[in-house]
């Protein structure tokens, strides 16, 4: 498992649905995205680009990371999207690049936005057979690329596979391994049965155990469950506190916690988990909270979006 607040969940809103912009930002998703691609008919692409600028200018946009999904860069609409984004008065935090099939897709986006959007980051959507084959190179395409997103529907259609976990497990595994090898995040595809929360829980659990950082939501009602599944529970947090406390007591040398031998990888992972999901409470003195100890001051600059595993390994030999 790997926990991060960077992209546990992503909610997409069609660019034409302006009345839903504020609700999207307020939904609780880690990433609130306006879509210029599939949800916009070809004849209204230019109108959508114009409308989408307001998505980032709203006061509510500060409640989550704001993103935009552009059109594929193999066609003119994707390039027009980048030109429009560069002129937005408020820039997006993230740009999703669909149908990514080579590092060149990320290089084109980075080059187009280098001058006007230097802080904007990228997520590459891997959803074709060629994209899966080139996933390792795509994941390593530059420091502004923050993760890979698996697109199950397009991939299943392209290879003639069923849209099931078992049928797509190889592609999912390749996406996760490629992302982790490059030190970036990995987001799983949506679960399309909006009313089936039992099925969503099962698939989100499988995605989490596979190593995905989070999952895309197709409806706001899915967000609470997705965020829950990609966040540590109290039992795991309590164990992380015990591991950190044990490390502080013995100078971070190998020791035993709950009958398990733990060492430096456990201390580091537990510390990061606490910093992201168990921040100090105002009513607790700083010295009593593990993440505030001076011995760990080197971790105090860790940001939720940093690329590092944040849950302790489950076996002493794991790194």
mmCIF file of C-alpha atoms in Angstrom:
data_model
loop_
_atom_site.group_PDB
_atom_site.id
_atom_site.type_symbol
_atom_site.label_atom_id
_atom_site.label_comp_id
_atom_site.label_asym_id
_atom_site.label_seq_id
_atom_site.Cartn_x
_atom_site.Cartn_y
_atom_site.Cartn_z
ATOM 1 C CA UNK A 1 0.000 0.000 0.000
ATOM 2 C CA UNK A 2 0.971 3.620 -0.489
ATOM 3 C CA UNK A 3 -0.923 6.536 0.996
ATOM 4 C CA UNK A 4 -0.756 10.117 -0.218
ATOM 5 C CA UNK A 5 -3.022 13.140 -0.144
ATOM 6 C CA UNK A 6 -1.793 14.228 -3.556
ATOM 7 C CA UNK A 7 -4.251 12.202 -5.618
ATOM 8 C CA UNK A 8 -6.435 9.861 -3.609
ATOM 9 C CA UNK A 9 -9.385 11.002 -5.683
ATOM 10 C CA UNK A 10 -10.169 12.984 -8.816
ATOM 11 C CA UNK A 11 -13.578 14.269 -9.911
ATOM 12 C CA UNK A 12 -14.228 15.413 -13.476
ATOM 13 C CA UNK A 13 -16.703 18.123 -14.503
ATOM 14 C CA UNK A 14 -17.591 18.840 -18.156
ATOM 15 C CA UNK A 15 -16.380 22.259 -19.235
ATOM 16 C CA UNK A 16 -19.854 23.099 -20.521
ATOM 17 C CA UNK A 17 -21.428 22.446 -17.077
ATOM 18 C CA UNK A 18 -20.468 25.806 -15.592
ATOM 19 C CA UNK A 19 -23.163 25.520 -12.917
ATOM 20 C CA UNK A 20 -21.281 22.537 -11.437
ATOM 21 C CA UNK A 21 -17.873 24.204 -11.123
ATOM 22 C CA UNK A 22 -18.203 25.335 -7.504
ATOM 23 C CA UNK A 23 -19.698 22.024 -6.382
ATOM 24 C CA UNK A 24 -16.774 20.220 -7.967
ATOM 25 C CA UNK A 25 -14.283 22.236 -5.938
ATOM 26 C CA UNK A 26 -16.326 21.644 -2.786
ATOM 27 C CA UNK A 27 -16.790 17.910 -3.391
ATOM 28 C CA UNK A 28 -13.922 16.688 -1.228
ATOM 29 C CA UNK A 29 -11.868 15.372 -4.146
ATOM 30 C CA UNK A 30 -8.118 15.848 -3.903
ATOM 31 C CA UNK A 31 -8.167 16.938 -7.552
ATOM 32 C CA UNK A 32 -11.079 18.833 -9.072
ATOM 33 C CA UNK A 33 -10.882 18.673 -12.858
ATOM 34 C CA UNK A 34 -12.623 20.439 -15.715
ATOM 35 C CA UNK A 35 -12.820 18.330 -18.862
ATOM 36 C CA UNK A 36 -12.215 19.577 -22.402
ATOM 37 C CA UNK A 37 -12.014 16.126 -23.971
ATOM 38 C CA UNK A 38 -14.664 13.389 -24.082
ATOM 39 C CA UNK A 39 -17.502 15.350 -22.496
ATOM 40 C CA UNK A 40 -17.318 18.190 -25.038
ATOM 41 C CA UNK A 41 -18.672 17.691 -28.588
ATOM 42 C CA UNK A 42 -16.263 18.684 -31.385
ATOM 43 C CA UNK A 43 -18.358 21.672 -32.453
ATOM 44 C CA UNK A 44 -18.124 23.252 -28.982
ATOM 45 C CA UNK A 45 -14.436 22.805 -28.186
ATOM 46 C CA UNK A 46 -13.575 26.493 -28.564
ATOM 47 C CA UNK A 47 -16.499 27.535 -26.392
ATOM 48 C CA UNK A 48 -15.428 25.013 -23.759
ATOM 49 C CA UNK A 49 -11.893 26.423 -23.653
ATOM 50 C CA UNK A 50 -13.305 29.863 -23.005
ATOM 51 C CA UNK A 51 -15.705 28.713 -20.299
ATOM 52 C CA UNK A 52 -13.101 26.575 -18.518
ATOM 53 C CA UNK A 53 -11.012 29.600 -17.590
ATOM 54 C CA UNK A 54 -13.553 30.494 -14.915
ATOM 55 C CA UNK A 55 -13.090 27.067 -13.299
ATOM 56 C CA UNK A 56 -9.674 28.156 -12.016
ATOM 57 C CA UNK A 57 -10.632 31.731 -11.133
ATOM 58 C CA UNK A 58 -13.413 30.857 -8.666
ATOM 59 C CA UNK A 59 -12.635 31.376 -4.956
ATOM 60 C CA UNK A 60 -13.664 27.756 -4.332
ATOM 61 C CA UNK A 61 -10.831 26.573 -6.598
ATOM 62 C CA UNK A 62 -8.462 26.869 -3.634
ATOM 63 C CA UNK A 63 -10.240 23.995 -1.850
ATOM 64 C CA UNK A 64 -8.591 21.312 -4.014
ATOM 65 C CA UNK A 65 -5.948 20.944 -6.679
ATOM 66 C CA UNK A 66 -7.505 22.267 -9.868
ATOM 67 C CA UNK A 67 -6.888 20.407 -13.090
ATOM 68 C CA UNK A 68 -7.882 20.389 -16.737
ATOM 69 C CA UNK A 69 -8.004 17.440 -19.113
ATOM 70 C CA UNK A 70 -7.000 18.544 -22.568
ATOM 71 C CA UNK A 71 -7.661 16.804 -25.859
ATOM 72 C CA UNK A 72 -5.145 14.371 -27.278
ATOM 73 C CA UNK A 73 -1.974 15.995 -28.554
ATOM 74 C CA UNK A 74 -2.088 13.927 -31.733
ATOM 75 C CA UNK A 75 -4.746 16.327 -33.029
ATOM 76 C CA UNK A 76 -5.155 20.105 -33.315
ATOM 77 C CA UNK A 77 -7.600 20.484 -30.408
ATOM 78 C CA UNK A 78 -4.986 19.410 -27.870
ATOM 79 C CA UNK A 79 -2.571 22.052 -29.108
ATOM 80 C CA UNK A 80 -5.318 24.687 -29.082
ATOM 81 C CA UNK A 81 -6.105 23.709 -25.492
ATOM 82 C CA UNK A 82 -2.489 24.347 -24.449
ATOM 83 C CA UNK A 83 -2.474 27.751 -26.138
ATOM 84 C CA UNK A 84 -5.690 28.698 -24.321
ATOM 85 C CA UNK A 85 -4.427 27.457 -20.935
ATOM 86 C CA UNK A 86 -1.244 29.505 -21.296
ATOM 87 C CA UNK A 87 -3.444 32.620 -21.545
ATOM 88 C CA UNK A 88 -5.679 31.863 -18.550
ATOM 89 C CA UNK A 89 -5.390 34.532 -15.887
ATOM 90 C CA UNK A 90 -5.330 31.825 -13.179
ATOM 91 C CA UNK A 91 -3.292 28.780 -14.113
ATOM 92 C CA UNK A 92 -4.279 25.167 -13.398
ATOM 93 C CA UNK A 93 -2.328 23.142 -10.865
ATOM 94 C CA UNK A 94 -2.421 20.122 -13.161
ATOM 95 C CA UNK A 95 -2.951 19.229 -16.807
ATOM 96 C CA UNK A 96 -4.098 15.700 -17.677
ATOM 97 C CA UNK A 97 -2.669 14.519 -20.977
ATOM 98 C CA UNK A 98 -4.923 11.814 -22.476
ATOM 99 C CA UNK A 99 -3.857 8.994 -24.791
ATOM 100 C CA UNK A 100 -0.190 9.435 -23.827
ATOM 101 C CA UNK A 101 1.889 7.061 -25.926
ATOM 102 C CA UNK A 102 5.430 8.393 -25.617
ATOM 103 C CA UNK A 103 7.494 10.887 -23.581
ATOM 104 C CA UNK A 104 7.036 13.273 -26.498
ATOM 105 C CA UNK A 105 3.458 13.982 -25.395
ATOM 106 C CA UNK A 106 4.681 15.297 -22.048
ATOM 107 C CA UNK A 107 7.540 17.195 -23.694
ATOM 108 C CA UNK A 108 5.097 18.978 -26.026
ATOM 109 C CA UNK A 109 2.872 20.050 -23.125
ATOM 110 C CA UNK A 110 5.831 21.134 -21.011
ATOM 111 C CA UNK A 111 7.297 23.157 -23.840
ATOM 112 C CA UNK A 112 4.018 24.872 -24.675
ATOM 113 C CA UNK A 113 3.408 25.867 -21.043
ATOM 114 C CA UNK A 114 6.999 26.512 -19.946
ATOM 115 C CA UNK A 115 6.871 30.286 -20.100
ATOM 116 C CA UNK A 116 3.331 31.004 -18.922
ATOM 117 C CA UNK A 117 2.611 28.069 -16.573
ATOM 118 C CA UNK A 118 5.968 27.133 -15.019
ATOM 119 C CA UNK A 119 4.361 25.690 -11.867
ATOM 120 C CA UNK A 120 1.731 23.576 -13.628
ATOM 121 C CA UNK A 121 2.276 19.839 -13.284
ATOM 122 C CA UNK A 122 1.143 16.945 -15.452
ATOM 123 C CA UNK A 123 -0.619 13.614 -15.193
ATOM 124 C CA UNK A 124 -0.341 11.292 -18.191
ATOM 125 C CA UNK A 125 -3.325 9.073 -18.988
ATOM 126 C CA UNK A 126 -2.120 5.687 -20.240
ATOM 127 C CA UNK A 127 -5.025 4.058 -22.085
ATOM 128 C CA UNK A 128 -3.793 2.439 -25.286
ATOM 129 C CA UNK A 129 -1.713 -0.681 -26.003
ATOM 130 C CA UNK A 130 1.169 1.518 -27.168
ATOM 131 C CA UNK A 131 0.858 3.644 -24.043
ATOM 132 C CA UNK A 132 1.069 0.563 -21.827
ATOM 133 C CA UNK A 133 4.147 -0.643 -23.729
ATOM 134 C CA UNK A 134 5.832 2.756 -23.341
ATOM 135 C CA UNK A 135 4.649 3.372 -19.769
ATOM 136 C CA UNK A 136 8.160 3.247 -18.218
ATOM 137 C CA UNK A 137 9.459 5.921 -20.584
ATOM 138 C CA UNK A 138 6.339 8.057 -20.175
ATOM 139 C CA UNK A 139 6.607 7.911 -16.370
ATOM 140 C CA UNK A 140 10.197 9.157 -16.561
ATOM 141 C CA UNK A 141 9.401 11.977 -18.985
ATOM 142 C CA UNK A 142 10.366 14.884 -16.745
ATOM 143 C CA UNK A 143 10.158 16.396 -13.273
ATOM 144 C CA UNK A 144 6.811 18.093 -13.987
ATOM 145 C CA UNK A 145 5.095 14.760 -14.567
ATOM 146 C CA UNK A 146 3.563 13.770 -11.235
ATOM 147 C CA UNK A 147 1.846 10.513 -12.113
ATOM 148 C CA UNK A 148 0.292 8.032 -14.510
ATOM 149 C CA UNK A 149 -3.464 7.480 -14.776
ATOM 150 C CA UNK A 150 -4.792 4.182 -16.087
ATOM 151 C CA UNK A 151 -7.627 4.522 -18.610
ATOM 152 C CA UNK A 152 -9.412 1.181 -18.472
ATOM 153 C CA UNK A 153 -12.312 1.795 -20.880
ATOM 154 C CA UNK A 154 -10.255 2.880 -23.880
ATOM 155 C CA UNK A 155 -7.620 0.228 -23.233
ATOM 156 C CA UNK A 156 -10.187 -2.578 -22.920
ATOM 157 C CA UNK A 157 -11.859 -1.477 -26.148
ATOM 158 C CA UNK A 158 -8.520 -1.291 -27.965
ATOM 159 C CA UNK A 159 -7.443 -4.824 -27.048
ATOM 160 C CA UNK A 160 -10.900 -6.405 -27.053
ATOM 161 C CA UNK A 161 -10.827 -7.227 -23.340
ATOM 162 C CA UNK A 162 -13.605 -7.294 -20.773
ATOM 163 C CA UNK A 163 -13.792 -4.315 -18.458
ATOM 164 C CA UNK A 164 -13.004 -6.395 -15.381
ATOM 165 C CA UNK A 165 -10.223 -6.300 -12.820
ATOM 166 C CA UNK A 166 -8.954 -9.739 -13.786
ATOM 167 C CA UNK A 167 -8.861 -9.017 -17.520
ATOM 168 C CA UNK A 168 -6.942 -5.763 -17.051
ATOM 169 C CA UNK A 169 -4.666 -6.762 -14.177
ATOM 170 C CA UNK A 170 -1.557 -7.011 -16.375
ATOM 171 C CA UNK A 171 -2.022 -3.490 -17.742
ATOM 172 C CA UNK A 172 -2.703 -2.140 -14.261
ATOM 173 C CA UNK A 173 0.408 -3.802 -12.887
ATOM 174 C CA UNK A 174 2.533 -2.310 -15.644
ATOM 175 C CA UNK A 175 1.175 1.177 -14.955
ATOM 176 C CA UNK A 176 1.895 0.899 -11.231
ATOM 177 C CA UNK A 177 5.368 -0.564 -11.669
ATOM 178 C CA UNK A 178 6.320 2.045 -14.276
ATOM 179 C CA UNK A 179 5.093 4.884 -12.077
ATOM 180 C CA UNK A 180 6.838 3.631 -8.940
ATOM 181 C CA UNK A 181 10.076 2.960 -10.791
ATOM 182 C CA UNK A 182 10.055 6.617 -11.866
ATOM 183 C CA UNK A 183 9.053 7.846 -8.396
ATOM 184 C CA UNK A 184 5.659 9.237 -9.411
ATOM 185 C CA UNK A 185 2.041 8.550 -8.429
ATOM 186 C CA UNK A 186 -0.361 6.078 -10.041
ATOM 187 C CA UNK A 187 -4.117 6.610 -10.262
ATOM 188 C CA UNK A 188 -6.563 3.846 -11.099
ATOM 189 C CA UNK A 189 -9.391 4.076 -13.618
ATOM 190 C CA UNK A 190 -12.974 4.858 -12.594
ATOM 191 C CA UNK A 191 -15.476 2.298 -11.366
ATOM 192 C CA UNK A 192 -18.362 3.006 -13.710
ATOM 193 C CA UNK A 193 -21.270 1.493 -11.745
ATOM 194 C CA UNK A 194 -22.304 4.664 -9.944
ATOM 195 C CA UNK A 195 -24.781 3.057 -7.536
ATOM 196 C CA UNK A 196 -22.708 -0.031 -6.673
ATOM 197 C CA UNK A 197 -20.749 1.099 -3.626
ATOM 198 C CA UNK A 198 -19.986 -2.498 -2.651
ATOM 199 C CA UNK A 199 -18.319 -3.050 -5.998
ATOM 200 C CA UNK A 200 -16.498 0.265 -5.687
ATOM 201 C CA UNK A 201 -15.132 -0.705 -2.257
ATOM 202 C CA UNK A 202 -13.868 -4.013 -3.629
ATOM 203 C CA UNK A 203 -12.178 -2.448 -6.657
ATOM 204 C CA UNK A 204 -10.709 0.459 -4.675
ATOM 205 C CA UNK A 205 -9.278 -2.041 -2.192
ATOM 206 C CA UNK A 206 -7.714 -4.039 -5.005
ATOM 207 C CA UNK A 207 -6.272 -0.858 -6.523
ATOM 208 C CA UNK A 208 -4.832 0.227 -3.176
ATOM 209 C CA UNK A 209 -3.252 -3.188 -2.600
ATOM 210 C CA UNK A 210 -1.871 -3.142 -6.154
ATOM 211 C CA UNK A 211 0.005 0.050 -5.275
ATOM 212 C CA UNK A 212 -2.202 2.761 -6.772
ATOM 213 C CA UNK A 213 -2.245 6.128 -4.995
ATOM 214 C CA UNK A 214 -5.914 6.778 -5.684
ATOM 215 C CA UNK A 215 -8.854 6.327 -8.032
ATOM 216 C CA UNK A 216 -10.940 8.487 -10.339
ATOM 217 C CA UNK A 217 -14.560 9.124 -9.375
ATOM 218 C CA UNK A 218 -17.334 9.289 -11.976
ATOM 219 C CA UNK A 219 -19.824 10.764 -9.507
ATOM 220 C CA UNK A 220 -19.486 12.842 -6.302
ATOM 221 C CA UNK A 221 -21.214 10.087 -4.292
ATOM 222 C CA UNK A 222 -18.136 7.899 -4.840
ATOM 223 C CA UNK A 223 -15.663 10.329 -3.324
ATOM 224 C CA UNK A 224 -16.147 9.662 0.376
ATOM 225 C CA UNK A 225 -15.549 5.947 -0.079
ATOM 226 C CA UNK A 226 -12.565 6.432 -2.391
ATOM 227 C CA UNK A 227 -10.895 8.843 0.046
ATOM 228 C CA UNK A 228 -11.544 6.396 2.875
ATOM 229 C CA UNK A 229 -10.025 3.474 0.982
ATOM 230 C CA UNK A 230 -6.872 5.412 0.139
ATOM 231 C CA UNK A 231 -6.355 6.787 3.653
ATOM 232 C CA UNK A 232 -4.906 4.875 6.616
ATOM 233 C CA UNK A 233 -7.322 3.802 9.325
ATOM 234 C CA UNK A 234 -6.797 4.557 13.007
ATOM 235 C CA UNK A 235 -5.225 1.154 13.645
ATOM 236 C CA UNK A 236 -2.510 1.765 11.067
ATOM 237 C CA UNK A 237 -1.921 5.295 12.343
ATOM 238 C CA UNK A 238 -1.589 4.040 15.911
ATOM 239 C CA UNK A 239 0.960 1.466 14.830
ATOM 240 C CA UNK A 240 2.884 4.186 12.970
ATOM 241 C CA UNK A 241 2.966 6.232 16.181
ATOM 242 C CA UNK A 242 4.379 3.260 18.081
ATOM 243 C CA UNK A 243 7.034 2.656 15.431
ATOM 244 C CA UNK A 244 8.126 6.309 15.458
ATOM 245 C CA UNK A 245 8.187 6.378 19.274
ATOM 246 C CA UNK A 246 10.313 3.223 19.347
ATOM 247 C CA UNK A 247 12.729 4.748 16.871
ATOM 248 C CA UNK A 248 13.091 7.862 18.989
ATOM 249 C CA UNK A 249 13.764 5.839 22.087
ATOM 250 C CA UNK A 250 16.545 3.674 20.640
ATOM 251 C CA UNK A 251 18.245 6.119 18.304
ATOM 252 C CA UNK A 252 16.536 4.618 15.241
ATOM 253 C CA UNK A 253 18.397 1.356 15.374
ATOM 254 C CA UNK A 254 16.672 -1.952 14.716
ATOM 255 C CA UNK A 255 14.095 -2.801 17.365
ATOM 256 C CA UNK A 256 10.886 -4.801 17.835
ATOM 257 C CA UNK A 257 7.374 -3.281 17.740
ATOM 258 C CA UNK A 258 4.284 -5.460 18.141
ATOM 259 C CA UNK A 259 6.433 -8.546 17.676
ATOM 260 C CA UNK A 260 7.849 -7.334 14.348
ATOM 261 C CA UNK A 261 11.469 -6.337 13.804
ATOM 262 C CA UNK A 262 11.590 -2.785 12.450
ATOM 263 C CA UNK A 263 14.383 -0.575 11.213
ATOM 264 C CA UNK A 264 15.023 2.559 9.213
ATOM 265 C CA UNK A 265 12.505 1.917 6.358
ATOM 266 C CA UNK A 266 9.753 1.461 8.974
ATOM 267 C CA UNK A 267 10.724 4.634 10.842
ATOM 268 C CA UNK A 268 10.800 6.728 7.651
ATOM 269 C CA UNK A 269 7.514 5.360 6.294
ATOM 270 C CA UNK A 270 5.743 5.728 9.644
ATOM 271 C CA UNK A 271 6.983 9.295 10.053
ATOM 272 C CA UNK A 272 5.667 10.287 6.630
ATOM 273 C CA UNK A 273 2.344 8.615 7.305
ATOM 274 C CA UNK A 274 1.916 10.605 10.522
ATOM 275 C CA UNK A 275 2.888 13.890 8.884
ATOM 276 C CA UNK A 276 0.322 13.448 6.117
ATOM 277 C CA UNK A 277 -2.613 11.937 7.976
ATOM 278 C CA UNK A 278 -2.087 12.615 11.682
ATOM 279 C CA UNK A 279 -1.111 16.276 12.019
ATOM 280 C CA UNK A 280 -0.578 17.674 15.549
ATOM 281 C CA UNK A 281 -3.762 18.715 17.325
ATOM 282 C CA UNK A 282 -3.933 22.163 18.961
ATOM 283 C CA UNK A 283 -4.711 20.605 22.339
ATOM 284 C CA UNK A 284 -1.627 18.336 22.291
ATOM 285 C CA UNK A 285 1.744 19.769 23.389
ATOM 286 C CA UNK A 286 4.225 19.674 20.485
ATOM 287 C CA UNK A 287 6.720 17.478 22.338
ATOM 288 C CA UNK A 288 4.135 14.741 22.820
ATOM 289 C CA UNK A 289 3.461 14.249 19.101
ATOM 290 C CA UNK A 290 5.980 12.035 17.266
ATOM 291 C CA UNK A 291 6.092 14.190 14.149
ATOM 292 C CA UNK A 292 7.159 17.221 16.172
ATOM 293 C CA UNK A 293 10.258 15.708 17.802
ATOM 294 C CA UNK A 294 13.443 17.573 17.080
ATOM 295 C CA UNK A 295 15.174 14.345 16.053
ATOM 296 C CA UNK A 296 12.950 14.329 12.980
ATOM 297 C CA UNK A 297 13.188 17.958 12.016
ATOM 298 C CA UNK A 298 14.636 16.954 8.664
ATOM 299 C CA UNK A 299 11.189 15.677 7.697
ATOM 300 C CA UNK A 300 9.283 18.803 8.627
ATOM 301 C CA UNK A 301 9.531 20.165 5.106
ATOM 302 C CA UNK A 302 7.853 17.119 3.603
ATOM 303 C CA UNK A 303 4.833 18.101 1.556
ATOM 304 C CA UNK A 304 1.830 15.879 0.899
ATOM 305 C CA UNK A 305 2.715 15.712 -2.755
ATOM 306 C CA UNK A 306 6.295 14.505 -2.250
ATOM 307 C CA UNK A 307 7.033 11.169 -3.894
ATOM 308 C CA UNK A 308 7.719 8.748 -1.079
ATOM 309 C CA UNK A 309 5.971 5.722 0.374
ATOM 310 C CA UNK A 310 3.987 6.729 3.409
ATOM 311 C CA UNK A 311 2.898 3.513 5.062
ATOM 312 C CA UNK A 312 5.181 1.174 6.993
ATOM 313 C CA UNK A 313 6.223 -2.055 5.298
ATOM 314 C CA UNK A 314 4.469 -5.125 6.589
ATOM 315 C CA UNK A 315 7.547 -7.336 6.744
ATOM 316 C CA UNK A 316 11.029 -6.578 8.136
ATOM 317 C CA UNK A 317 12.714 -7.449 4.847
ATOM 318 C CA UNK A 318 10.653 -4.997 2.786
ATOM 319 C CA UNK A 319 12.271 -1.772 1.687
#
